[in-house]
Short mmCIF file of C-alpha atoms and ligand atoms in Angstrom, two decimals:
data_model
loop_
_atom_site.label_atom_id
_atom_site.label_comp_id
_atom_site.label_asym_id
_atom_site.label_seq_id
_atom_site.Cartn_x
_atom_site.Cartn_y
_atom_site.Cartn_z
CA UNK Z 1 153.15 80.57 96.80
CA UNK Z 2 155.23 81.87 100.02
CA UNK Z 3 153.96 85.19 100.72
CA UNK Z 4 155.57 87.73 102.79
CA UNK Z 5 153.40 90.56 104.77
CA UNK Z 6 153.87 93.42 106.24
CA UNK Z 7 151.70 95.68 107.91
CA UNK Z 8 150.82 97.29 110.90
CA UNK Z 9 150.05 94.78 113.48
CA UNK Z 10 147.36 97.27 115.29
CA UNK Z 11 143.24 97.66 115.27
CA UNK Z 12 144.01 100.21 112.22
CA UNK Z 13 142.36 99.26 108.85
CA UNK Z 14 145.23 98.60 107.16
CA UNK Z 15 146.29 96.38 109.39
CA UNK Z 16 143.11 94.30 109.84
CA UNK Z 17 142.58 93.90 105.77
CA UNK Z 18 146.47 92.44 105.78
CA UNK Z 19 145.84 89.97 108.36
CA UNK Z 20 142.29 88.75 107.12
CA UNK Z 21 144.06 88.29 103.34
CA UNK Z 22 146.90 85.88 105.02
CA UNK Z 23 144.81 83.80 106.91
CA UNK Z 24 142.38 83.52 103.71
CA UNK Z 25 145.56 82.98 101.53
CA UNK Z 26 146.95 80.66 104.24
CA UNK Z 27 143.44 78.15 103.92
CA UNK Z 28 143.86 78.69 100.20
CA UNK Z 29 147.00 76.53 100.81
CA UNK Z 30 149.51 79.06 100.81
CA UNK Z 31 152.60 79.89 103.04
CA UNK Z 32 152.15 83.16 105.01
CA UNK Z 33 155.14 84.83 107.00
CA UNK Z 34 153.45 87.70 108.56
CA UNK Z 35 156.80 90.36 109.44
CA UNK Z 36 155.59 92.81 111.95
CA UNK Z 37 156.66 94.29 115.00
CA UNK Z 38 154.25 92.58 117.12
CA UNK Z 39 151.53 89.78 116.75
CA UNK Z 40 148.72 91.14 114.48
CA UNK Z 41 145.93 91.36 116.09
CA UNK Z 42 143.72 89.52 113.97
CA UNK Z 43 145.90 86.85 113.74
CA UNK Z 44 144.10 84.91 116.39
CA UNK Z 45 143.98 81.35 114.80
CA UNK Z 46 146.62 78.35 114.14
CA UNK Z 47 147.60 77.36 110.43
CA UNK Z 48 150.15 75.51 109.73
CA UNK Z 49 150.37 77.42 106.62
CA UNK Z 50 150.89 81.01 108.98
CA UNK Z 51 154.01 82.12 110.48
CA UNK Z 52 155.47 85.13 112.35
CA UNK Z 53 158.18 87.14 112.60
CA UNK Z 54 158.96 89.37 114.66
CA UNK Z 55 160.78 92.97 114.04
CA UNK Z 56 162.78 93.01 117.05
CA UNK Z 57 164.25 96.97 117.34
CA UNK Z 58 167.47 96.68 119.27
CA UNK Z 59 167.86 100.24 121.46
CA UNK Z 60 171.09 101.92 122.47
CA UNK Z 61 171.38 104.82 124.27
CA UNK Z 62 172.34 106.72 121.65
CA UNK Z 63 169.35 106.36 120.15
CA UNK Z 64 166.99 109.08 120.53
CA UNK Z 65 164.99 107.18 117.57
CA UNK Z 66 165.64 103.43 117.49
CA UNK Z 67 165.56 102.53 113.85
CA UNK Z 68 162.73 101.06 113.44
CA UNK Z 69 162.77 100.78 109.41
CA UNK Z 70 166.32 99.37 109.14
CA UNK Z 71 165.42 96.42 111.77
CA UNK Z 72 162.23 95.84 109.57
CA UNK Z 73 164.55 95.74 106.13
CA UNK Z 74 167.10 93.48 107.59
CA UNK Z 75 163.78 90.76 108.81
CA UNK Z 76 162.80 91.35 105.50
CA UNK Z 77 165.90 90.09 103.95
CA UNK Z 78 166.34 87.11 106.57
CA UNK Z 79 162.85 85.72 105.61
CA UNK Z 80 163.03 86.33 101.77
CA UNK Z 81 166.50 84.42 101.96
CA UNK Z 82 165.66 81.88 105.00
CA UNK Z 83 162.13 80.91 103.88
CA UNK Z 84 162.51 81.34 100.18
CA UNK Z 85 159.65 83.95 99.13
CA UNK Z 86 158.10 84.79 96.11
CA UNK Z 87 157.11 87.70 96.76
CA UNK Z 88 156.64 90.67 99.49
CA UNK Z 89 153.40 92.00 99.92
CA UNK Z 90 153.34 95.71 101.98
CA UNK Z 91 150.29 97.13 103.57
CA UNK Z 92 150.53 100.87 104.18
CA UNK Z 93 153.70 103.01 102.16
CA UNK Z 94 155.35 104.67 105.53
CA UNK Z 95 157.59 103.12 106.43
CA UNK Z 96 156.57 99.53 104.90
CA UNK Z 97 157.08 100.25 101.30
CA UNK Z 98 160.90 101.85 101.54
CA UNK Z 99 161.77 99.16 103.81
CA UNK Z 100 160.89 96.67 101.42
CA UNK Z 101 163.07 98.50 98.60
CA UNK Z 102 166.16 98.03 100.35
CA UNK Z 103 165.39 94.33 101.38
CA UNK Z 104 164.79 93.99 97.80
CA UNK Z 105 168.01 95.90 96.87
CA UNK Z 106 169.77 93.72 99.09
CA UNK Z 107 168.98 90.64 97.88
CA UNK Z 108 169.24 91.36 94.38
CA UNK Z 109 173.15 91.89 95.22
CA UNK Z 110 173.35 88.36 96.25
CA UNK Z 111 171.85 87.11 92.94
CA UNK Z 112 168.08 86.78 94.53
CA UNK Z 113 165.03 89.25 92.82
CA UNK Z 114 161.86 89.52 94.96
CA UNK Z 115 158.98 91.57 93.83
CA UNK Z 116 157.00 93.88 95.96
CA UNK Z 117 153.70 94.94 95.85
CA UNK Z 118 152.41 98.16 97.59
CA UNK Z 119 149.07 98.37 98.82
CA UNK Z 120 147.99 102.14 99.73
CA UNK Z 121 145.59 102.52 102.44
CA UNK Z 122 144.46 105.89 102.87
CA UNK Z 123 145.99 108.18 105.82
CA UNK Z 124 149.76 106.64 104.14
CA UNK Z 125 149.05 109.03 101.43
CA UNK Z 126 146.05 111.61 102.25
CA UNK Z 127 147.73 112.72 105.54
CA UNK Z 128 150.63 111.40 106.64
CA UNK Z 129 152.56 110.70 103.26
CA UNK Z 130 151.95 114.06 101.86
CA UNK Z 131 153.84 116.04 104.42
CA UNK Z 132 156.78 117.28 102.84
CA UNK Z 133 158.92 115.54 105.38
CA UNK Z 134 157.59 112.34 103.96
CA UNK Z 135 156.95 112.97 100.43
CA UNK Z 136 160.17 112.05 98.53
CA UNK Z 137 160.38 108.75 99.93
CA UNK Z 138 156.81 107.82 99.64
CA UNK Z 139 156.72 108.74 96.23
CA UNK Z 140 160.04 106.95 95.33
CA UNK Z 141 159.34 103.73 96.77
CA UNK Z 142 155.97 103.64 95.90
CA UNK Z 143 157.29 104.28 91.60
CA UNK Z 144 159.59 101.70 92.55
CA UNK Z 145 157.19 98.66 93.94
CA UNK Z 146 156.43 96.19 91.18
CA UNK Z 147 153.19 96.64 91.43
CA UNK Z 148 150.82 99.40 93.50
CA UNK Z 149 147.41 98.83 94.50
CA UNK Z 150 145.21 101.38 96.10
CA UNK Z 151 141.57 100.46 98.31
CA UNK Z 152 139.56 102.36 96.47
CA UNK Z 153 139.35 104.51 92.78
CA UNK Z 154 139.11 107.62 95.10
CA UNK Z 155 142.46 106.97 97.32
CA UNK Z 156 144.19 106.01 93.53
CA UNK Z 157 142.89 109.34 92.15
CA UNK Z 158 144.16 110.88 95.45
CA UNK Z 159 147.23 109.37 94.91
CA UNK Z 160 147.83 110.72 91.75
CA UNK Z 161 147.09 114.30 92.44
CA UNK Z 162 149.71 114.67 95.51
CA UNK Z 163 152.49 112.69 94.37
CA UNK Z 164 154.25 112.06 91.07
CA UNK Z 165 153.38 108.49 90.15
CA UNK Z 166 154.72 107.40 87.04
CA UNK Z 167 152.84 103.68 87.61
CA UNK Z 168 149.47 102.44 87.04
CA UNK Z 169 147.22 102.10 90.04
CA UNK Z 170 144.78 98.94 90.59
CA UNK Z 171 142.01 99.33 92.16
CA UNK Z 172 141.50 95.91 94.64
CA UNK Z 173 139.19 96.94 97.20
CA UNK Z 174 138.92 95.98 100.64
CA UNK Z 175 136.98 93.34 101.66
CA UNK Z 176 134.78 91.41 104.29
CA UNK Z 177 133.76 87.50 105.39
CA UNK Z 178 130.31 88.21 105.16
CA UNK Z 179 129.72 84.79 106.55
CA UNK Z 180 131.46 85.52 110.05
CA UNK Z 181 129.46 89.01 110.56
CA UNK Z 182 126.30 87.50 109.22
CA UNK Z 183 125.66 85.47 112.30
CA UNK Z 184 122.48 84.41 114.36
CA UNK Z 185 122.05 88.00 116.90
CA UNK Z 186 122.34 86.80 120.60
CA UNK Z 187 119.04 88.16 121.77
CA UNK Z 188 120.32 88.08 125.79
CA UNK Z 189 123.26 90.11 124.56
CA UNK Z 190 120.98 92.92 123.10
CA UNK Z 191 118.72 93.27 126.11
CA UNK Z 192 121.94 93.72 128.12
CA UNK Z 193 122.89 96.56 125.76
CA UNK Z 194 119.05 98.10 125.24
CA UNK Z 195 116.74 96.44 127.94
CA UNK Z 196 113.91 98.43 126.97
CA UNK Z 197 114.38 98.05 123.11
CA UNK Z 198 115.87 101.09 122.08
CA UNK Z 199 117.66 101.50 118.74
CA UNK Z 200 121.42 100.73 119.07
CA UNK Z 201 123.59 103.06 117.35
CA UNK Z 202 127.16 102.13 116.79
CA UNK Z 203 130.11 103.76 115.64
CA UNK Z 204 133.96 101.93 115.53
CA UNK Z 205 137.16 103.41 114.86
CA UNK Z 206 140.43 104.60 116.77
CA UNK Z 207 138.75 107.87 117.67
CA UNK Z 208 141.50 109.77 115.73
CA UNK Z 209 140.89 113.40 115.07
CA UNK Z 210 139.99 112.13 111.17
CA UNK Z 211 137.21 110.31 112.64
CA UNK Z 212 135.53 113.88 113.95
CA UNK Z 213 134.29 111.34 116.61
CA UNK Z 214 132.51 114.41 118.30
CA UNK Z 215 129.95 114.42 115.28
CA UNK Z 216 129.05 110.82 116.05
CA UNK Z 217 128.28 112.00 119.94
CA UNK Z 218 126.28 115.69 118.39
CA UNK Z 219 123.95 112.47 115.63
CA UNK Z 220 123.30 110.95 119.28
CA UNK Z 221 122.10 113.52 121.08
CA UNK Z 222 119.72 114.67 118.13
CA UNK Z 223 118.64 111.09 117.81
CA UNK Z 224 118.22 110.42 121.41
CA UNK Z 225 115.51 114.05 121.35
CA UNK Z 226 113.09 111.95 119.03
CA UNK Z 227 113.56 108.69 120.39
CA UNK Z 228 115.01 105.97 122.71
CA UNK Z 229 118.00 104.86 122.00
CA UNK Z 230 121.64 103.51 122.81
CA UNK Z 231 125.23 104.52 121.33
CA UNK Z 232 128.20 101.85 121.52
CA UNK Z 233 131.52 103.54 120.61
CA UNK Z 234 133.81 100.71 119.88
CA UNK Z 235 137.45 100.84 119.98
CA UNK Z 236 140.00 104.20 122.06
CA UNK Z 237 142.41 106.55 120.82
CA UNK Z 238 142.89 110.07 121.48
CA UNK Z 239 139.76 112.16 121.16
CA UNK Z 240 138.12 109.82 123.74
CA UNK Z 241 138.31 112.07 126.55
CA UNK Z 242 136.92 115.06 124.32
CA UNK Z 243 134.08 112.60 123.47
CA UNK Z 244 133.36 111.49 127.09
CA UNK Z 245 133.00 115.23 128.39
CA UNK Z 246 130.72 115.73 125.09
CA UNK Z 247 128.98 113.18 126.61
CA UNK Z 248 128.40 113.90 130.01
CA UNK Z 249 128.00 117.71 128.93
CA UNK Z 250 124.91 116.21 126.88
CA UNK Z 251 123.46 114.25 129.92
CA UNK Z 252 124.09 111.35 127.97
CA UNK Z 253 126.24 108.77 130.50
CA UNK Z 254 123.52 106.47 130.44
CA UNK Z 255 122.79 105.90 127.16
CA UNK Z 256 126.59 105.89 125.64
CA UNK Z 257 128.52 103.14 126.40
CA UNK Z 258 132.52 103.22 125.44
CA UNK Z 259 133.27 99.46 124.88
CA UNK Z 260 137.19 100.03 124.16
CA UNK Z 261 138.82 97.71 121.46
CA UNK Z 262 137.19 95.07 120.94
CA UNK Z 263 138.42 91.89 118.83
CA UNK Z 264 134.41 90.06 118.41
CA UNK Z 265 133.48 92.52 116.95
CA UNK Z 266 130.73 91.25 114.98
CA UNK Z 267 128.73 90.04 118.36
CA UNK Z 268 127.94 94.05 118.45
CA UNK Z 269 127.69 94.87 115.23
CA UNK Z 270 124.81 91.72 114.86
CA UNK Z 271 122.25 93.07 117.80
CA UNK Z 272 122.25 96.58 116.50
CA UNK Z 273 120.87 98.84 114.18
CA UNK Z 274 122.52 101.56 112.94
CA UNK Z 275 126.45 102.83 112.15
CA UNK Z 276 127.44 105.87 112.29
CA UNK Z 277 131.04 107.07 110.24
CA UNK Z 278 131.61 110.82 110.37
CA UNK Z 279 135.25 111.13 109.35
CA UNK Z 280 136.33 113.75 107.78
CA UNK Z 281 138.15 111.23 105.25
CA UNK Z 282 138.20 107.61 104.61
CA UNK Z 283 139.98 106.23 101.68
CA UNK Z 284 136.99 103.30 101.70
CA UNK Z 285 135.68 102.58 105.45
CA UNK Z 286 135.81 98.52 106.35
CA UNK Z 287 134.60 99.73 109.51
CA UNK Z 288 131.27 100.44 107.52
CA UNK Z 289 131.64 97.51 105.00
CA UNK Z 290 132.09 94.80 108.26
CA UNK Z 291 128.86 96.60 109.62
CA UNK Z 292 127.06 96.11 106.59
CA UNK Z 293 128.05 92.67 106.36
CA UNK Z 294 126.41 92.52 109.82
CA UNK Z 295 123.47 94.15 108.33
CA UNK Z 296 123.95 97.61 109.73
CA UNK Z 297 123.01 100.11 107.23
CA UNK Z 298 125.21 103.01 107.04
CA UNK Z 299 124.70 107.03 108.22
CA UNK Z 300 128.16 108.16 106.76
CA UNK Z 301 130.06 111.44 105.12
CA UNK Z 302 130.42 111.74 101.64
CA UNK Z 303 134.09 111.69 101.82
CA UNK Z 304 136.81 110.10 100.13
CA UNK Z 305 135.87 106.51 99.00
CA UNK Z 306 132.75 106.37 101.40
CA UNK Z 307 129.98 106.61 98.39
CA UNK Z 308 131.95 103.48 96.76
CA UNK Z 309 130.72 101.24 100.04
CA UNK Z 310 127.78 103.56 101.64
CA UNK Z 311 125.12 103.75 98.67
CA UNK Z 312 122.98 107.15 99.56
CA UNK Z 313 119.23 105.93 99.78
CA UNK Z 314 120.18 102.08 99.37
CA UNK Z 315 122.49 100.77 102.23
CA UNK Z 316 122.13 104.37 104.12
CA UNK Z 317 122.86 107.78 103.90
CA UNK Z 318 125.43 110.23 102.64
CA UNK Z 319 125.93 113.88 104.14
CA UNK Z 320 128.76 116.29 104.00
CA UNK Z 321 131.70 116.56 106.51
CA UNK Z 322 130.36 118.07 109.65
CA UNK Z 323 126.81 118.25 108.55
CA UNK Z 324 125.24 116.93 111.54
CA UNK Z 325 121.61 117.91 111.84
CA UNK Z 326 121.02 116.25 107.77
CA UNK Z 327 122.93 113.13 109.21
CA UNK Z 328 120.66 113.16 112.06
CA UNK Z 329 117.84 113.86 110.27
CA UNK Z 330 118.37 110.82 108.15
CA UNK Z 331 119.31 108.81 110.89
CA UNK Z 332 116.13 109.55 113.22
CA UNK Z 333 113.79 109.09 109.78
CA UNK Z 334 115.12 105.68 108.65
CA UNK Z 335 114.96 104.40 113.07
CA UNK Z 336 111.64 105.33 113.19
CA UNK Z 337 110.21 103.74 109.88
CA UNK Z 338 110.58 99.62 110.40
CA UNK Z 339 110.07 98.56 107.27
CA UNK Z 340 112.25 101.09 105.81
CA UNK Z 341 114.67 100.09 107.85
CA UNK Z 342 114.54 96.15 107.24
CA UNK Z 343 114.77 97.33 103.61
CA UNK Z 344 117.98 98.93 103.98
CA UNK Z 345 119.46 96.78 106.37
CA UNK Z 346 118.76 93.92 103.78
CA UNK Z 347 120.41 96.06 101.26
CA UNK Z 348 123.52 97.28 103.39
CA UNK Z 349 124.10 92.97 103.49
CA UNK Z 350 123.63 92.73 99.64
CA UNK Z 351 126.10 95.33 98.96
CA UNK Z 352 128.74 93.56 101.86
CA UNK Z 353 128.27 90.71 99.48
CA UNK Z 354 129.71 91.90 96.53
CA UNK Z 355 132.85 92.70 98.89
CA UNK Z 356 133.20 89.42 99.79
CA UNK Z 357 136.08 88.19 100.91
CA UNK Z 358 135.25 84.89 98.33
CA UNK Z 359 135.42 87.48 95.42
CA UNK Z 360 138.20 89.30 96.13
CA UNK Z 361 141.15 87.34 97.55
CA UNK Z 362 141.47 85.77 94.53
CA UNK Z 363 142.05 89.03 92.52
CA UNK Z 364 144.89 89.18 94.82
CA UNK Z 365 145.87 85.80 93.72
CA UNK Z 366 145.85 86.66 90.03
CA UNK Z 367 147.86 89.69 91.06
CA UNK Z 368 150.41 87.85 92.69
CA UNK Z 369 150.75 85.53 90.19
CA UNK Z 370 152.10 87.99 87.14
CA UNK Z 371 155.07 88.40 89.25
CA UNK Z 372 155.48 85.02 90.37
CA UNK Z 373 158.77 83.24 89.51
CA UNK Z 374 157.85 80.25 87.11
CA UNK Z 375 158.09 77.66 90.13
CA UNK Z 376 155.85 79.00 92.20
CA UNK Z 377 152.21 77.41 92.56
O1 LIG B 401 141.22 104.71 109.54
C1 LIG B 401 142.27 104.64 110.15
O2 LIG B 401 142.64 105.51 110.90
C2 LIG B 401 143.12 103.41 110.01
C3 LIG B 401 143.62 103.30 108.63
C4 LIG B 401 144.75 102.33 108.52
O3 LIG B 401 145.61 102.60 107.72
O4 LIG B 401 144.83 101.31 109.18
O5 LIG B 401 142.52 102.95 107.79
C5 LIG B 401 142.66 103.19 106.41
O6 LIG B 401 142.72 101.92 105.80
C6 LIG B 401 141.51 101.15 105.87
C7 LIG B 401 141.76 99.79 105.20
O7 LIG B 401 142.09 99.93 103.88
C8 LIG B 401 140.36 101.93 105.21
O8 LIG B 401 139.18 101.19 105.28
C9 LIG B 401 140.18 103.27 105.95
O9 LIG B 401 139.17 104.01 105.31
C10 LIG B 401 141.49 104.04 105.91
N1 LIG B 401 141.36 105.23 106.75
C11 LIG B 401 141.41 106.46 106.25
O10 LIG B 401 141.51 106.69 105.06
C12 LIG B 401 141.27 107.56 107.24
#
């Protein structure tokens, strides 16, 4: 099949899931045209079966807001018509899913159909899509994709209660190559990190107010009381500088470590022990799923599609929004009890298993293929 993508080419989520599916559709054999606004970051390999284009947003000066969405429609049109797709594939509604809609409208006028599929991501529809500013177009194009798949059974519920879907929903969640976080831990790399063997705590995300990144610092210091112990933040955004005074108001400079964005991800994730996810919402987490996969079990919230990847008392523990003394209660009681932690951290890896990339690209696949014009392979 030639697939066309479109997603946000950042660290974000969404972003990461869309890149990982068109390389693994890509080695599957497939064409890829990735149409973003700047190299995914993922995208950090050569296939001949991958290519890129770029959304190139002419300014003017009278352009207080350069328009971003019509430049992205119009690349969308040259690469349905130039490269012959079967069919467009959007990651994340704003503004990827409208923009796709009028390429689609487009082409139909010059005799061509191309289907689109919408995949919803979370913050497309719990935060940002809802505002009313938003809301009329999200809902539209997202009734008007061919098909609509959400991450998780809670982010499709969620969808349905703030919007006016008159579609089904699939559930496809997000997934994980377990084999590229399961690797051998580089024991040099961990003494760097925790010379004296304490614990390593990590947490990843783009430190967005969502994230309530300030809980992850308040688990630290409770865990750090009781025993020794590291914290690697992974990744920047813009409660960072909040975090860092939290930080230094705790006494804690030595012992946290803010390792920006990082693309090897997994070489952290592998030499430490324990993940930490305190958002306030999360449509499903991959942060926590690619930890898992590294054998990380899990001290998460309860919210939004967490308990679907986090299993309370199995791959880690649950705990309400902002309830930081039962999340570091849990997390201090499973660091200090080895073989309950190698239990868990073997179970946190079975459950990454099930989301394995192996089992569900080609749900994917099968999707893609119901819309598939009859010459397509
Ligand atoms: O979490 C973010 O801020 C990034 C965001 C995105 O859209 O890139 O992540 C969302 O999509 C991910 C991939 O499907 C999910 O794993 C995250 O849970 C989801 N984030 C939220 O719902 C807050």
């Amino acid at each position: 099949m030639r697939i066309g993508i479109v997603c946000y080419p950042t660290f974000g989520g969404s972003g990461v899931l869309a890149t990982e599916l068109g390389k693994a559709l890509a080695d599957k054999g497939h064409s890829v045209h990735f149409i973003t606004y700047q190299q995914p970051v993922r995208l950090n390999v050569f296939s001949a079966n991958i290519f890129y284009h770029e959304v190139r947003v002419p300014t003017y000066p009278l352009f207080d807001y350069p328009p971003y969405e019509v430049a992205l429609s119009s690349t969308m049109v040259d690469v349905i018509l130039n490269h012959d797709l079967d069919l467009l594939h959007v990651h994340y509604a704003i503004p990827h899913a409208s923009a796709a809609y009028l390429a689609k409208k487009i082409v139909e006028k010059q005799g061509r159909k191309i289907p689109v599929i919408t995949t919803l991501h979370g913050t497309d529809i719990t935060l940002v899509g809802k505002d009313k500013t938003y809301a009329p177009v999200v809902t539209f194009s997202i009734n008007e994709s061919d098909a609509i798949t959400a991450v998780s059974d809670n982010l499709r519920k969620e969808t349905f209660n703030s919007f006016s879907i008159t579609k089904d929903i699939e559930v496809i969640y997000n997934f994980v190559d377990v084999a590229r976080f399961s690797k051998k831990p580089i024991d040099a790399f961990r003494r760097v990190i925790a010379p004296h063997g304490e614990k390593i705590l990590v947490h990843a995300s783009n430190f967005r107010g969502v994230k309530r990144v300030q809980d992850v610092v308040k688990v630290f210091a409770e865990v750090r009381k009781n025993l020794p112990a590291k914290l690697l933040m992974v990744g920047d955004g813009p409660e960072r500088p909040v975090m860092e005074n939290l930080v230094k108001e705790f006494k804690l400079t030595e012992d946290v470590r803010f390792l920006g964005k990082q693309e090897q991800i997994e070489e952290i994730l592998v030499v430490s022990d324990l993940f930490v996810l305190t958002s306030d919402y999360e449509s499903f987490g991959l942060a926590a799923l690619e930890a898992m996969a590294a054998r990380m079990p899990v001290i998460s919230t309860n919210a939004g599609g967490l308990p679907e990847v986090n299993l309370h008392g199995i791959t880690g523990f649950l705990a309400n929004v902002g309830d930081v003394e039962t999340m570091s209660t849990y997390a201090i009681g499973l660091l200090q009890d080895e073989s309950k932690l190698a239990t868990l951290k073997q179970n946190a890896f079975e459950q990454a298993q099930k989301f394995d990339i192996s089992n569900i690209v080609p749900v994917y696949e099968k999707l893609y293929s119901r819309f598939c014009r009859m010459d397509c392979k």
